CSV table of C-alpha atoms in Angstrom, one decimal:
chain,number,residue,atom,x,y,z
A,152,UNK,CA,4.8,-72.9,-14.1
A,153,UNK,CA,7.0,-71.9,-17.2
A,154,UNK,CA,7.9,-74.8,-19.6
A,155,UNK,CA,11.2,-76.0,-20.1
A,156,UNK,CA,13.3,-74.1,-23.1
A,157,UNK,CA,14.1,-76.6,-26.4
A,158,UNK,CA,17.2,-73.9,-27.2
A,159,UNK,CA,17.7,-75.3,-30.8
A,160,UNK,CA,13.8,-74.7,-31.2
A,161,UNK,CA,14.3,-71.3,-29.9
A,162,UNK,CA,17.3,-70.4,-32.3
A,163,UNK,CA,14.9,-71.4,-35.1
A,164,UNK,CA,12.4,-69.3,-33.9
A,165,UNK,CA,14.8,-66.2,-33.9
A,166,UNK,CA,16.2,-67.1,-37.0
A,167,UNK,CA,12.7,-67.1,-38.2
A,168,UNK,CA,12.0,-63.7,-37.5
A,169,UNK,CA,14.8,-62.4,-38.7
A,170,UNK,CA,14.2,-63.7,-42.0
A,171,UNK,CA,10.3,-63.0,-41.6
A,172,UNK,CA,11.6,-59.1,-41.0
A,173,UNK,CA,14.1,-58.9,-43.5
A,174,UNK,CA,11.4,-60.1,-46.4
A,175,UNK,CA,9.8,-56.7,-45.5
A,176,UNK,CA,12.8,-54.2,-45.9
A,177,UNK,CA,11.7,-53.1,-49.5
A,178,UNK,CA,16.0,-52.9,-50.2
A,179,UNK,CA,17.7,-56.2,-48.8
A,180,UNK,CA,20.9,-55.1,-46.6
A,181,UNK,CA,24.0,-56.5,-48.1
A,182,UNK,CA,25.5,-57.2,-44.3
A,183,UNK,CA,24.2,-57.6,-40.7
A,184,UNK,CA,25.8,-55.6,-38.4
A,185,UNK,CA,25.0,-57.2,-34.9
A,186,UNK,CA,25.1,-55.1,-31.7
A,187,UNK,CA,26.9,-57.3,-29.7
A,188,UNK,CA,27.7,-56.3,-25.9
A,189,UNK,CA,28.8,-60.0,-24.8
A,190,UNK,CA,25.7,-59.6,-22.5
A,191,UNK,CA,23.5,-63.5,-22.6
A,192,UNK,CA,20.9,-61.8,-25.5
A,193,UNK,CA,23.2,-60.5,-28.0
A,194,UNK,CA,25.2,-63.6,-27.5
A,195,UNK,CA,22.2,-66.0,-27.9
A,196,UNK,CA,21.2,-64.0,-30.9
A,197,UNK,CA,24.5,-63.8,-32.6
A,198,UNK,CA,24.6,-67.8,-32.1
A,199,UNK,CA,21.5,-68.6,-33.3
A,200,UNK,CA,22.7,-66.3,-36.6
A,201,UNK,CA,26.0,-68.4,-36.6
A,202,UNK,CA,24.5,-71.3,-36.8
A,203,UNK,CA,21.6,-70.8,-39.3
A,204,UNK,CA,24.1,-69.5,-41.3
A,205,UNK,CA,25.9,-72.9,-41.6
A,206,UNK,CA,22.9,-75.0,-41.6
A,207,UNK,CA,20.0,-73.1,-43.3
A,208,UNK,CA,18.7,-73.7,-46.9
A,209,UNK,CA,17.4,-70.1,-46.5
A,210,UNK,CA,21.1,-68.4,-45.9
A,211,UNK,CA,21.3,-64.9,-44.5
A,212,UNK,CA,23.8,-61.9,-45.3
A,213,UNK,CA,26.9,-62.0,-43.9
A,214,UNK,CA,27.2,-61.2,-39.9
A,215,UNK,CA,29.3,-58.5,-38.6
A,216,UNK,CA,29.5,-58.5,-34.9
A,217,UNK,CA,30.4,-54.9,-33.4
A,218,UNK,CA,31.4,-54.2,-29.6
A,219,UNK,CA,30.6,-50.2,-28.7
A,220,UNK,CA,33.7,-49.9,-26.2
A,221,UNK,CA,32.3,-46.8,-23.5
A,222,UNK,CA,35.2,-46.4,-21.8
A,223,UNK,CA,32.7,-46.4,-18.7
A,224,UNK,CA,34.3,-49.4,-16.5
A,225,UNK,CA,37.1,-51.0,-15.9
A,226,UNK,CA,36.2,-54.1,-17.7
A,227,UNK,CA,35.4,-53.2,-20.8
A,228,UNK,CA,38.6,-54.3,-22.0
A,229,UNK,CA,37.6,-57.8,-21.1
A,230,UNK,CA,34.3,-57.6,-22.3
A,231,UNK,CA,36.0,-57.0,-25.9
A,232,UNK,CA,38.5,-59.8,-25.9
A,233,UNK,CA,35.6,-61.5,-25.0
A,234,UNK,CA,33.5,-60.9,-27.4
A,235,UNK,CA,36.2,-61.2,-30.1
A,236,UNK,CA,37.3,-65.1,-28.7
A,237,UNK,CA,33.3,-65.5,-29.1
A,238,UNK,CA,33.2,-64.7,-32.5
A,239,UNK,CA,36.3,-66.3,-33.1
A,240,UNK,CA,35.2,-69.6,-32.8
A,241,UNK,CA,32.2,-68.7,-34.7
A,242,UNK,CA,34.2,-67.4,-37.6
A,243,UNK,CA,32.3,-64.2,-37.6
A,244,UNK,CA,33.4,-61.2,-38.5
A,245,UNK,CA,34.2,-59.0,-35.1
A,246,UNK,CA,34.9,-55.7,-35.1
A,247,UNK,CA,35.3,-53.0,-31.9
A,248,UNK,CA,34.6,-49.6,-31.6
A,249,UNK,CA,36.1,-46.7,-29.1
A,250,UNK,CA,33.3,-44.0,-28.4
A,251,UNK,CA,33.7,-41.1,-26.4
A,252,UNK,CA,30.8,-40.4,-23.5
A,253,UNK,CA,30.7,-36.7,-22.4
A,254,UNK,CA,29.1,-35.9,-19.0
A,255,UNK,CA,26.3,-33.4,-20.3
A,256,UNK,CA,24.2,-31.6,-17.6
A,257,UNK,CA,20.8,-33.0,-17.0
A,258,UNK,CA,21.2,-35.5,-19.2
A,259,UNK,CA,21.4,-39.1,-18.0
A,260,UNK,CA,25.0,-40.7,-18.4
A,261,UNK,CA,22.4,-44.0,-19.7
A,262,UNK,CA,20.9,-42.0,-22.3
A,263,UNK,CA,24.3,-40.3,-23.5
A,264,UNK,CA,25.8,-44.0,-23.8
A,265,UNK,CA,22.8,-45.5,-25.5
A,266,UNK,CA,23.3,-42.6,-28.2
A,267,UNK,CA,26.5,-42.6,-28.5
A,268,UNK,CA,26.5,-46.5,-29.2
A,269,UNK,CA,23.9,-46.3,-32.1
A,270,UNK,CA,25.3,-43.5,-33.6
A,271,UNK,CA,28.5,-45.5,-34.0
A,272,UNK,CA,26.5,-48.7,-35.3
A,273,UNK,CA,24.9,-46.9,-37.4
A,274,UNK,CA,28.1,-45.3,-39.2
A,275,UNK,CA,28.7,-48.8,-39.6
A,276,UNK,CA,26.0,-49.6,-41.5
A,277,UNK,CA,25.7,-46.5,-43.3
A,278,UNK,CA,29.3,-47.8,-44.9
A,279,UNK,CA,28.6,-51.1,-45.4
A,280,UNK,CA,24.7,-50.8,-46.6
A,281,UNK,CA,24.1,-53.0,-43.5
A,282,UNK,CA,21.0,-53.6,-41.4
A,283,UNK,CA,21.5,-53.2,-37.8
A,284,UNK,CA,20.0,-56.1,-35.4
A,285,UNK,CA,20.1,-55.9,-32.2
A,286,UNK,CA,19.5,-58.5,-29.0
A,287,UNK,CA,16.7,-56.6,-27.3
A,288,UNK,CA,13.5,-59.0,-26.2
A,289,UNK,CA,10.2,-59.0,-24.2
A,290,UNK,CA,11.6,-58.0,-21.0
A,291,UNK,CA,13.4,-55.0,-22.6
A,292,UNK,CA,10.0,-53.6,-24.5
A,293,UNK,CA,7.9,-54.5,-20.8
A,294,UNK,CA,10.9,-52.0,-19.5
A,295,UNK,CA,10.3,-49.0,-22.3
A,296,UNK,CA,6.4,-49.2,-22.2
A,297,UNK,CA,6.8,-48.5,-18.0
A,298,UNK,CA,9.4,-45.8,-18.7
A,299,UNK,CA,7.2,-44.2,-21.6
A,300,UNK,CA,4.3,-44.7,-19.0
A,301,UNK,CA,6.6,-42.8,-15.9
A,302,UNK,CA,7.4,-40.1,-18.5
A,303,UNK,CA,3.2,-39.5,-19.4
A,304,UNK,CA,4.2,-40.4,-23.4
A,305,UNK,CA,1.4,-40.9,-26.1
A,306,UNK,CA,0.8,-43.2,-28.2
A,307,UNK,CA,4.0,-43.9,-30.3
A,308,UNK,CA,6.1,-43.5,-26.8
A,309,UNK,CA,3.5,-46.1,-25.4
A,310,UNK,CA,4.0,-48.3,-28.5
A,311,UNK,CA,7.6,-48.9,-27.5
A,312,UNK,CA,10.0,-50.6,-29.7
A,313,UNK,CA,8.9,-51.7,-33.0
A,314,UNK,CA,10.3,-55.2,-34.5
A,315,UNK,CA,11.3,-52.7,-38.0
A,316,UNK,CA,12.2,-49.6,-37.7
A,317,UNK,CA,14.5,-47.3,-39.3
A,318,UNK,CA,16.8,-44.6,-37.5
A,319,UNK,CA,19.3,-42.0,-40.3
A,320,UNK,CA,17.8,-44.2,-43.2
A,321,UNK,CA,19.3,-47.7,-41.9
A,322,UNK,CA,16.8,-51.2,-41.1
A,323,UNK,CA,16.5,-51.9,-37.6
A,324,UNK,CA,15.7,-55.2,-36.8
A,325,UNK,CA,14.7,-57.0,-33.4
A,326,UNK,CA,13.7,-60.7,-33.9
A,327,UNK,CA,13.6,-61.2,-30.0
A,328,UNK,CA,10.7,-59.1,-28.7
A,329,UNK,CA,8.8,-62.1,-27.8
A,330,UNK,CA,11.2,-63.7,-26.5
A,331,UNK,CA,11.7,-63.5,-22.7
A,332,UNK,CA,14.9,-62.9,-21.0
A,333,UNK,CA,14.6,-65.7,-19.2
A,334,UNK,CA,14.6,-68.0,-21.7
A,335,UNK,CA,17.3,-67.0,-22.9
A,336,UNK,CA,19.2,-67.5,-20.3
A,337,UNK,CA,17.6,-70.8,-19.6
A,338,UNK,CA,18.5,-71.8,-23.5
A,339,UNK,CA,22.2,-70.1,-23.3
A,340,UNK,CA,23.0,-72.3,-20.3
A,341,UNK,CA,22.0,-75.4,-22.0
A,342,UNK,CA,24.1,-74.4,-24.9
A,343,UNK,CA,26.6,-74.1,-22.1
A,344,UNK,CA,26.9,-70.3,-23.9
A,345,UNK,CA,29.4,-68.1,-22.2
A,346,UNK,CA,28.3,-64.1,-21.8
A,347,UNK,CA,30.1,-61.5,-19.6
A,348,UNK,CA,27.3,-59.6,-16.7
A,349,UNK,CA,27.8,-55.8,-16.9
A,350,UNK,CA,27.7,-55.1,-13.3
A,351,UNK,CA,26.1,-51.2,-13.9
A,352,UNK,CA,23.4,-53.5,-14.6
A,353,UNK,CA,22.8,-54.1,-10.8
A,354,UNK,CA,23.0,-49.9,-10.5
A,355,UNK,CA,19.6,-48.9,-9.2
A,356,UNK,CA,20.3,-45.6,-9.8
A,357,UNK,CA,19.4,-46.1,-13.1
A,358,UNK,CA,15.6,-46.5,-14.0
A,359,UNK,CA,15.8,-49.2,-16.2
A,360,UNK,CA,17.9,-51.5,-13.7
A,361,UNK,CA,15.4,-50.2,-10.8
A,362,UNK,CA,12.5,-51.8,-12.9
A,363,UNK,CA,14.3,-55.1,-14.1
A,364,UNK,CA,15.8,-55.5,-10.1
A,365,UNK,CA,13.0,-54.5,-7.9
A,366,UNK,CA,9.5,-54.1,-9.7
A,367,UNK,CA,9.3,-56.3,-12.7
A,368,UNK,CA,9.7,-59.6,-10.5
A,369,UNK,CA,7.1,-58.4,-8.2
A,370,UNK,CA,5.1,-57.9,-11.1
A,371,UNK,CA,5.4,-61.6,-13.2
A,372,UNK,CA,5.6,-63.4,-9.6
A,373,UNK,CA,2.2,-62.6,-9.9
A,374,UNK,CA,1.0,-62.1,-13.4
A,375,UNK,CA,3.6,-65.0,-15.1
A,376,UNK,CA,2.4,-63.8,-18.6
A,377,UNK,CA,2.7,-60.1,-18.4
A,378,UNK,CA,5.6,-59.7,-20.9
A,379,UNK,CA,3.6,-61.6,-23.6
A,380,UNK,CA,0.5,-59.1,-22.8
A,381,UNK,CA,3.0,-56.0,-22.5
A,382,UNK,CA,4.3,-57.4,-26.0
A,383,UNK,CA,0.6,-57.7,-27.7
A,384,UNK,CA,-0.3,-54.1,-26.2
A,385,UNK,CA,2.8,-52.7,-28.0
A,386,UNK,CA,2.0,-54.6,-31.3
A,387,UNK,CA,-1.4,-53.0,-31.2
A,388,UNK,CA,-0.7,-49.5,-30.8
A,389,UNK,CA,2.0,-49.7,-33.6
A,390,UNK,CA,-0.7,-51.3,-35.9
A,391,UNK,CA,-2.8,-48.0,-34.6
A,392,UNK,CA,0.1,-45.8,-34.8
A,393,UNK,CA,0.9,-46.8,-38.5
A,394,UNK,CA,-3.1,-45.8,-39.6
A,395,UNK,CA,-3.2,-42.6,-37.6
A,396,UNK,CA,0.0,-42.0,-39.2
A,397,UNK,CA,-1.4,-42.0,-42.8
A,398,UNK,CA,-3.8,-39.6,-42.0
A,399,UNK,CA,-1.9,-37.1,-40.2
A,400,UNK,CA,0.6,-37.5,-43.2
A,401,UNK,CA,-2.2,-36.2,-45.3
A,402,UNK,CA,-3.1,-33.1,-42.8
A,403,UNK,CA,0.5,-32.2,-43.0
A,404,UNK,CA,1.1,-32.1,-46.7
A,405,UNK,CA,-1.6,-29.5,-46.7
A,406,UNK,CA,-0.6,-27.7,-44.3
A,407,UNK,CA,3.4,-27.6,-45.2
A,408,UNK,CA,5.0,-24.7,-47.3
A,409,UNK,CA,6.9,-24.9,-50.0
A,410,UNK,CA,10.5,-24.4,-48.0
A,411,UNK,CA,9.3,-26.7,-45.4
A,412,UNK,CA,8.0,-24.8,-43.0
A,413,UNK,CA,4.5,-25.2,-41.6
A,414,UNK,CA,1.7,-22.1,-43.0
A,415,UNK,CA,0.2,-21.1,-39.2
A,416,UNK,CA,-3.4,-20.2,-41.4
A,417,UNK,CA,-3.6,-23.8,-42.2
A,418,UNK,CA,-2.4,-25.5,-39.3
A,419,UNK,CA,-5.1,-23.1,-37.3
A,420,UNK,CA,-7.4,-24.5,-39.5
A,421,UNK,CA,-7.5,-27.7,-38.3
A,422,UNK,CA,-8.7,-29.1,-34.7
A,423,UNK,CA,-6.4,-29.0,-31.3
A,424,UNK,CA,-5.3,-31.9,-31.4
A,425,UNK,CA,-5.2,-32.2,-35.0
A,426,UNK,CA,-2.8,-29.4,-34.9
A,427,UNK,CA,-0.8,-31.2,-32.0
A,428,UNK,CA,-0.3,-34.1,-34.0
A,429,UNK,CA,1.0,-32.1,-37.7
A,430,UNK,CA,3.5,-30.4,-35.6
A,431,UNK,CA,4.7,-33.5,-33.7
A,432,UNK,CA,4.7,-35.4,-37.1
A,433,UNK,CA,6.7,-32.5,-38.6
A,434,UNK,CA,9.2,-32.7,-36.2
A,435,UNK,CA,9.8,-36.3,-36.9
A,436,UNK,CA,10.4,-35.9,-40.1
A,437,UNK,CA,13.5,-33.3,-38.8
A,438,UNK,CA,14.7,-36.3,-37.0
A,439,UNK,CA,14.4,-34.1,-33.7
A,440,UNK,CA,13.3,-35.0,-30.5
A,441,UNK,CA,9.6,-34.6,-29.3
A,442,UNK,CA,8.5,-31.8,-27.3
A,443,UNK,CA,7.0,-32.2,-24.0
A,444,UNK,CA,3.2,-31.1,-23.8
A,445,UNK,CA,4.2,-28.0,-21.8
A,446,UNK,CA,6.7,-27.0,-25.2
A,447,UNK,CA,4.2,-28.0,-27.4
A,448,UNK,CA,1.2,-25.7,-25.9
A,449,UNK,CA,3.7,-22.8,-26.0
A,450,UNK,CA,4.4,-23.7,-29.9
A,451,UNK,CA,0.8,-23.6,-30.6
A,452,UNK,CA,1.2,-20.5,-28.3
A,453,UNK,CA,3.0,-18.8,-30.8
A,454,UNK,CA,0.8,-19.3,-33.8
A,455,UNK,CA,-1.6,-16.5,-32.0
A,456,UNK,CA,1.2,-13.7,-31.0
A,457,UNK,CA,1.1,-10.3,-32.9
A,458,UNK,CA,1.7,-9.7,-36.2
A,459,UNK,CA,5.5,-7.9,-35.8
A,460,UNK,CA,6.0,-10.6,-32.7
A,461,UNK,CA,8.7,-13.2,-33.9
A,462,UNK,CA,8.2,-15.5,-31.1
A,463,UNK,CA,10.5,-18.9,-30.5
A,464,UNK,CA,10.2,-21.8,-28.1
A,465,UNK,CA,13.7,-23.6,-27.6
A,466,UNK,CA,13.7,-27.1,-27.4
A,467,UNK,CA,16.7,-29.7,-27.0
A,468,UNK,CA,18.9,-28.7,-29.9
A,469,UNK,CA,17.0,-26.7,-31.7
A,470,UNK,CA,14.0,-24.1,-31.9
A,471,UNK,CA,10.3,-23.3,-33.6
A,472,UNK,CA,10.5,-19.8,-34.5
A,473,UNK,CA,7.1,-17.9,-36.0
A,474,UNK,CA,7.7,-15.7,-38.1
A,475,UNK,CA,5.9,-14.4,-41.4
A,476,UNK,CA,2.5,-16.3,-40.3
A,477,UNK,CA,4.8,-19.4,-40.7
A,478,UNK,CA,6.2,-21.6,-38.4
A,479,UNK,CA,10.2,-22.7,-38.9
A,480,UNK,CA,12.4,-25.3,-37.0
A,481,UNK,CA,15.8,-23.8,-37.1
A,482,UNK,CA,19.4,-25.4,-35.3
A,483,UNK,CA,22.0,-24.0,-33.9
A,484,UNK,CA,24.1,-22.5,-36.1
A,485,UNK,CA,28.1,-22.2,-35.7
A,486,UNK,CA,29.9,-18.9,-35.9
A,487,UNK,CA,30.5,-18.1,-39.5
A,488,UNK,CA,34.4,-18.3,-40.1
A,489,UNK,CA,35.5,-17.2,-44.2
A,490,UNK,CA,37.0,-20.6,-46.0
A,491,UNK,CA,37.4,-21.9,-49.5
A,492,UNK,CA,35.1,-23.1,-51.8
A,493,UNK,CA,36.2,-25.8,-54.4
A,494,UNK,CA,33.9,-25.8,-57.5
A,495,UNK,CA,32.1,-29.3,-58.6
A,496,UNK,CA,31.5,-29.9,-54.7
A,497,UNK,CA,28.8,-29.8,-52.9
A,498,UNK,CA,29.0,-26.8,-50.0
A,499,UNK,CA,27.3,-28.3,-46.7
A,500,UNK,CA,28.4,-24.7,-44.4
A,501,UNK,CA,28.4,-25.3,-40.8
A,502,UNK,CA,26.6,-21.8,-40.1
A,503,UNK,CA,23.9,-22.1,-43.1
A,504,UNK,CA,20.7,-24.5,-43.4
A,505,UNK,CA,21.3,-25.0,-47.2
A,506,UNK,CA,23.7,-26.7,-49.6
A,507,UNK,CA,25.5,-25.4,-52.6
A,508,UNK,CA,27.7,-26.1,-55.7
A,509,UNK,CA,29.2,-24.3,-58.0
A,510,UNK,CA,30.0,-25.4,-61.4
A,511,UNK,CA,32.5,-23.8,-63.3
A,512,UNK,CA,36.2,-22.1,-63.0
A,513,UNK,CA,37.0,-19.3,-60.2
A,514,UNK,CA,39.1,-18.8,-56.9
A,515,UNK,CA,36.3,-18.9,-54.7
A,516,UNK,CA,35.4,-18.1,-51.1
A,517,UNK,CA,32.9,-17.6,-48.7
A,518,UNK,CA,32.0,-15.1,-45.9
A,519,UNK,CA,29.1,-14.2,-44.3
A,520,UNK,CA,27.3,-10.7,-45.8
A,521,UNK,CA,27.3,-8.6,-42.1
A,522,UNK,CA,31.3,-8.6,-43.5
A,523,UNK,CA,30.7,-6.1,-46.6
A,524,UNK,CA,29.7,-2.7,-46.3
A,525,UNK,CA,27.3,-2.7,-49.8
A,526,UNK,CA,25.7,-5.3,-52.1
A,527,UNK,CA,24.9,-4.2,-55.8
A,528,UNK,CA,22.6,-6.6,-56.9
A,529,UNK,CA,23.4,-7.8,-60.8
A,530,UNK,CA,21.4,-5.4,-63.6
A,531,UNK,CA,20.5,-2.7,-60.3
A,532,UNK,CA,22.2,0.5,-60.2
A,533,UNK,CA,21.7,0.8,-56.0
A,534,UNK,CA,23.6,-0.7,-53.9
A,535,UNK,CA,22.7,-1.0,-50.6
A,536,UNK,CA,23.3,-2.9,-46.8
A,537,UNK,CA,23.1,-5.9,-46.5
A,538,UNK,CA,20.6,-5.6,-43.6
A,539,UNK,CA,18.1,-2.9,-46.3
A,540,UNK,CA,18.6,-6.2,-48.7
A,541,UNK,CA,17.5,-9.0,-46.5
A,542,UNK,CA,14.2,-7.0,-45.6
A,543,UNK,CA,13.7,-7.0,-49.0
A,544,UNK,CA,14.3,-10.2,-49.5
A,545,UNK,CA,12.2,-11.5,-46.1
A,546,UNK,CA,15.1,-13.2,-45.0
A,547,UNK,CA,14.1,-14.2,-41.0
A,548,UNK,CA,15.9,-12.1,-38.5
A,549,UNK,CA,17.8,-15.2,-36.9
A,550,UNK,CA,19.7,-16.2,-40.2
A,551,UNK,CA,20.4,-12.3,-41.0
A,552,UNK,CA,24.3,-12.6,-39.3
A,553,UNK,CA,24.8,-16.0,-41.5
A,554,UNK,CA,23.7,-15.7,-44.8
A,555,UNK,CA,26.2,-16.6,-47.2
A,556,UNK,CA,28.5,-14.2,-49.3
A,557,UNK,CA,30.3,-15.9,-52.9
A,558,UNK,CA,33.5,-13.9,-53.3
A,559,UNK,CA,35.4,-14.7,-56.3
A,560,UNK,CA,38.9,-13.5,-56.9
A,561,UNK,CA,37.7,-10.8,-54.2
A,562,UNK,CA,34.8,-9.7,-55.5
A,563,UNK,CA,31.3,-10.6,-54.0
A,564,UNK,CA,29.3,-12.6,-56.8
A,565,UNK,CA,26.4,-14.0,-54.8
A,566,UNK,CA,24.6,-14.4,-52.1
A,567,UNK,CA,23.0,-17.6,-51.1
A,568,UNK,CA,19.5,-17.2,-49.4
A,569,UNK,CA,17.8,-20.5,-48.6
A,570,UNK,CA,15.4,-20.4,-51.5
A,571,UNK,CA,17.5,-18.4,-54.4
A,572,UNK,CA,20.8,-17.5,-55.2
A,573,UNK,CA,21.3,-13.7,-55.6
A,574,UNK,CA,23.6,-12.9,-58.3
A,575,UNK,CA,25.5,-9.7,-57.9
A,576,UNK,CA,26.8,-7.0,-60.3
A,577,UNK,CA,30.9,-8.3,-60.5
A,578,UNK,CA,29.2,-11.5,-62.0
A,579,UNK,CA,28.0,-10.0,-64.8
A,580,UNK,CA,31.1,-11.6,-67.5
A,581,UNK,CA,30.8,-15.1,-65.3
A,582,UNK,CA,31.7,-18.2,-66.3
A,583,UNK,CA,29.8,-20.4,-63.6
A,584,UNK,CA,27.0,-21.4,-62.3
A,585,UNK,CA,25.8,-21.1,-58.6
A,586,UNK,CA,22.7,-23.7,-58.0
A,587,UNK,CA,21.5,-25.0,-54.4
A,588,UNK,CA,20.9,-28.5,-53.3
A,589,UNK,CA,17.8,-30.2,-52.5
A,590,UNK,CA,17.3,-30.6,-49.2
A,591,UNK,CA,13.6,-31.2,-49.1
A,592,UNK,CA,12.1,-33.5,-46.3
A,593,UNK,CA,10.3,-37.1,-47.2
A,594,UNK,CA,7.2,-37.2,-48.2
């Protein structure tokens, strides 16, 4: 039998690990930006906050509570005056947030929310150099270990959520994973704590709720401390994770070109599942989302194709293309459309990989080079196609339609390839300079 909840000992214990967690972000966030849905966990956490903040000789950053209005059921207007009386009389900053969830095919209308959601916290924080914590605890990481189990992940799927993490270069913090749900509840009520129920929460059609309604009470009826044993399992493989990590970190400096992409000799070099894991680990590091094992045999598929073969595998927003004896992750690029360029700015192009700036005076545009006839390349007598010039110049098939053309006062001056600029013969008497930005990955 489960021991009763002390809930001011449990609001120290959360306050605890928040603090514990933040003493290991190497840059301290000036602002914590709290997911808060209203549900009993976000509310429990954001009171615990609340209160430390008043009472603690160790004082935390400021609190910023944010509600992610879906739009997904009729009472998530209530939910949001709700939340904003809650922090009200918590004098805590509130803030709500409209987001807009598309219907995409075969993709879950759960997963679309949950992305849409952090996306919009995470703007947040991105503006206000905040960490993001958010109210998810033992029960919650006992649900994504089942689901990465159901979906046949490895290890860093298996190894659920970490306590710190960090998603578009922003903290994320989760002082609750040991904490189950319900003792939270059990410490809200004594708190006599108000929280809204989200009643898709009670929608079996959804994994998640199917787990937390029908299996995991089967489940701790009989095993009481599962959760605690789901929650050390978790902590383990992220410990493993984090040293297997350091190695394949190593394996995939060597392998790695100079532009980023991956040298197929090198990465055929190394074992099978060696080779599994420097792709997967370079993928990361694209912020992309893994392949499945099936996509990821036909990847390492490609490394053996002939020679003039420029094979691709398409994944979920984006593709692994091999081509040159080197393999390249390349996104969807949108239509090239001729705009203005103002100098001193950096040029991010919707329909090229690689930023621009130019420094110096000119009227300047851009088009893309399938648009003009012939290129004279500057100090070359020939001119030529563009298409002869990008053979020349190994530029891959896929980006041939896109690549960049720098008209000034219309003239074409330069082209911008993804490693160089090419400087053509009417900017011989220039007065600018044409560099490209760094877009290297981490190390």
């Amino acid at each position: 039998m489960s021991l009763k909840v002390d809930a001011t000992s449990l609001m120290l214990q959360i306050t605890e690990s928040l603090q514990r967690l933040l003493s290991s972000l190497t840059s301290p966030p000036t602002t914590l930006i709290v997911g808060f849905s209203g549900g009993v966990d976000s509310s429990f956490l954001l009171h615990a906050l609340a209160c430390s903040s008043l009472g603690s000789s160790t004082s935390l950053p400021p609190l910023h509570a944010v509600y992610i209005h879906h739009g997904l059921s009729d009472q998530a207007d209530q939910w949001q005056l709700h939340c904003q009386e809650f922090c009200e009389q918590r004098n805590i900053r509130f803030s709500a947030v409209k987001v807009q969830v598309p219907d995409l095919p075969r993709t879950s209308l759960e997963a679309t929310a949950r992305d849409a959601r952090y996306d919009a916290l995470l703007d947040i924080c991105k503006r206000e150099q905040g960490a993001l914590v958010l109210g998810q605890h033992q029960d919650d990481q006992v649900e994504t270990l089942l689901l990465a189990l159901k979906r046949g992940s490895g290890p860093a799927g298996l190894a659920a959520m970490p306590a710190v993490s960090t998603k578009c270069d922003v903290a994320l913090l989760r002082p609750m994973l040991n904490v189950s749900r319900s003792s939270l509840e059990e410490a809200a009520k004594a708190l006599s704590l108000e929280w809204v129920e989200d009643d898709s929460n009670t929608d079996l059609r959804f994994d998640r709720n199917y787990l937390r309604q029908t299996i995991l009470p089967m489940i701790t009826a009989r095993w009481e401390q599962f959760g605690g044993s789901v929650s050390k399992s978790a902590e383990l493989l992220q410990e493993q994770n984090a040293l297997l990590d350091e190695v394949t970190k190593e394996r995939f400096l060597s392998s790695r070109n100079a532009d980023n992409t991956l040298s197929v000799a090198r990465i055929q070099a190394l074992s099978l599942p060696w080779q599994r894991a420097v792709i997967r680990y370079w993928i990361r590091l694209h912020r992309k989302p893994m392949p499945s094992r099936i996509q990821l045999e036909e990847i390492l598929q490609t490394m053996g194709a002939r020679v003039d073969a420029n094979p691709v595998v398409s994944m979920s927003g984006y593709d692994i293309r091999r081509y040159n004896q080197s393999l390249f992750l390349t996104e969807s690029l949108s239509r090239p459309e001729p705009q203005k360029v103002t100098p001193g700015t950096i040029i991010q192009l919707p329909w090229w990989p690689i930023a621009f700036e130019i420094e110096g005076q000119g009227d300047f545009s851009v088009v893309a080079a399938h648009e003009i006839k012939r290129l004279q390349v500057l100090n070359n007598p020939l001119a030529k196609t563009p298409g002869k010039w990008f053979k020349e110049w190994k530029v891959p098939p896929w980006l041939r339609n896109q690549v960049p053309v720098i008209i000034d006062k219309e003239h074409p001056v330069a082209v911008i390839l993804t490693d160089k600029i090419i400087y053509l013969s009417a900017a011989q008497k220039a007065q600018y300079i044409i560099r490209l930005v760094d877009t290297a990955l981490p190390e």
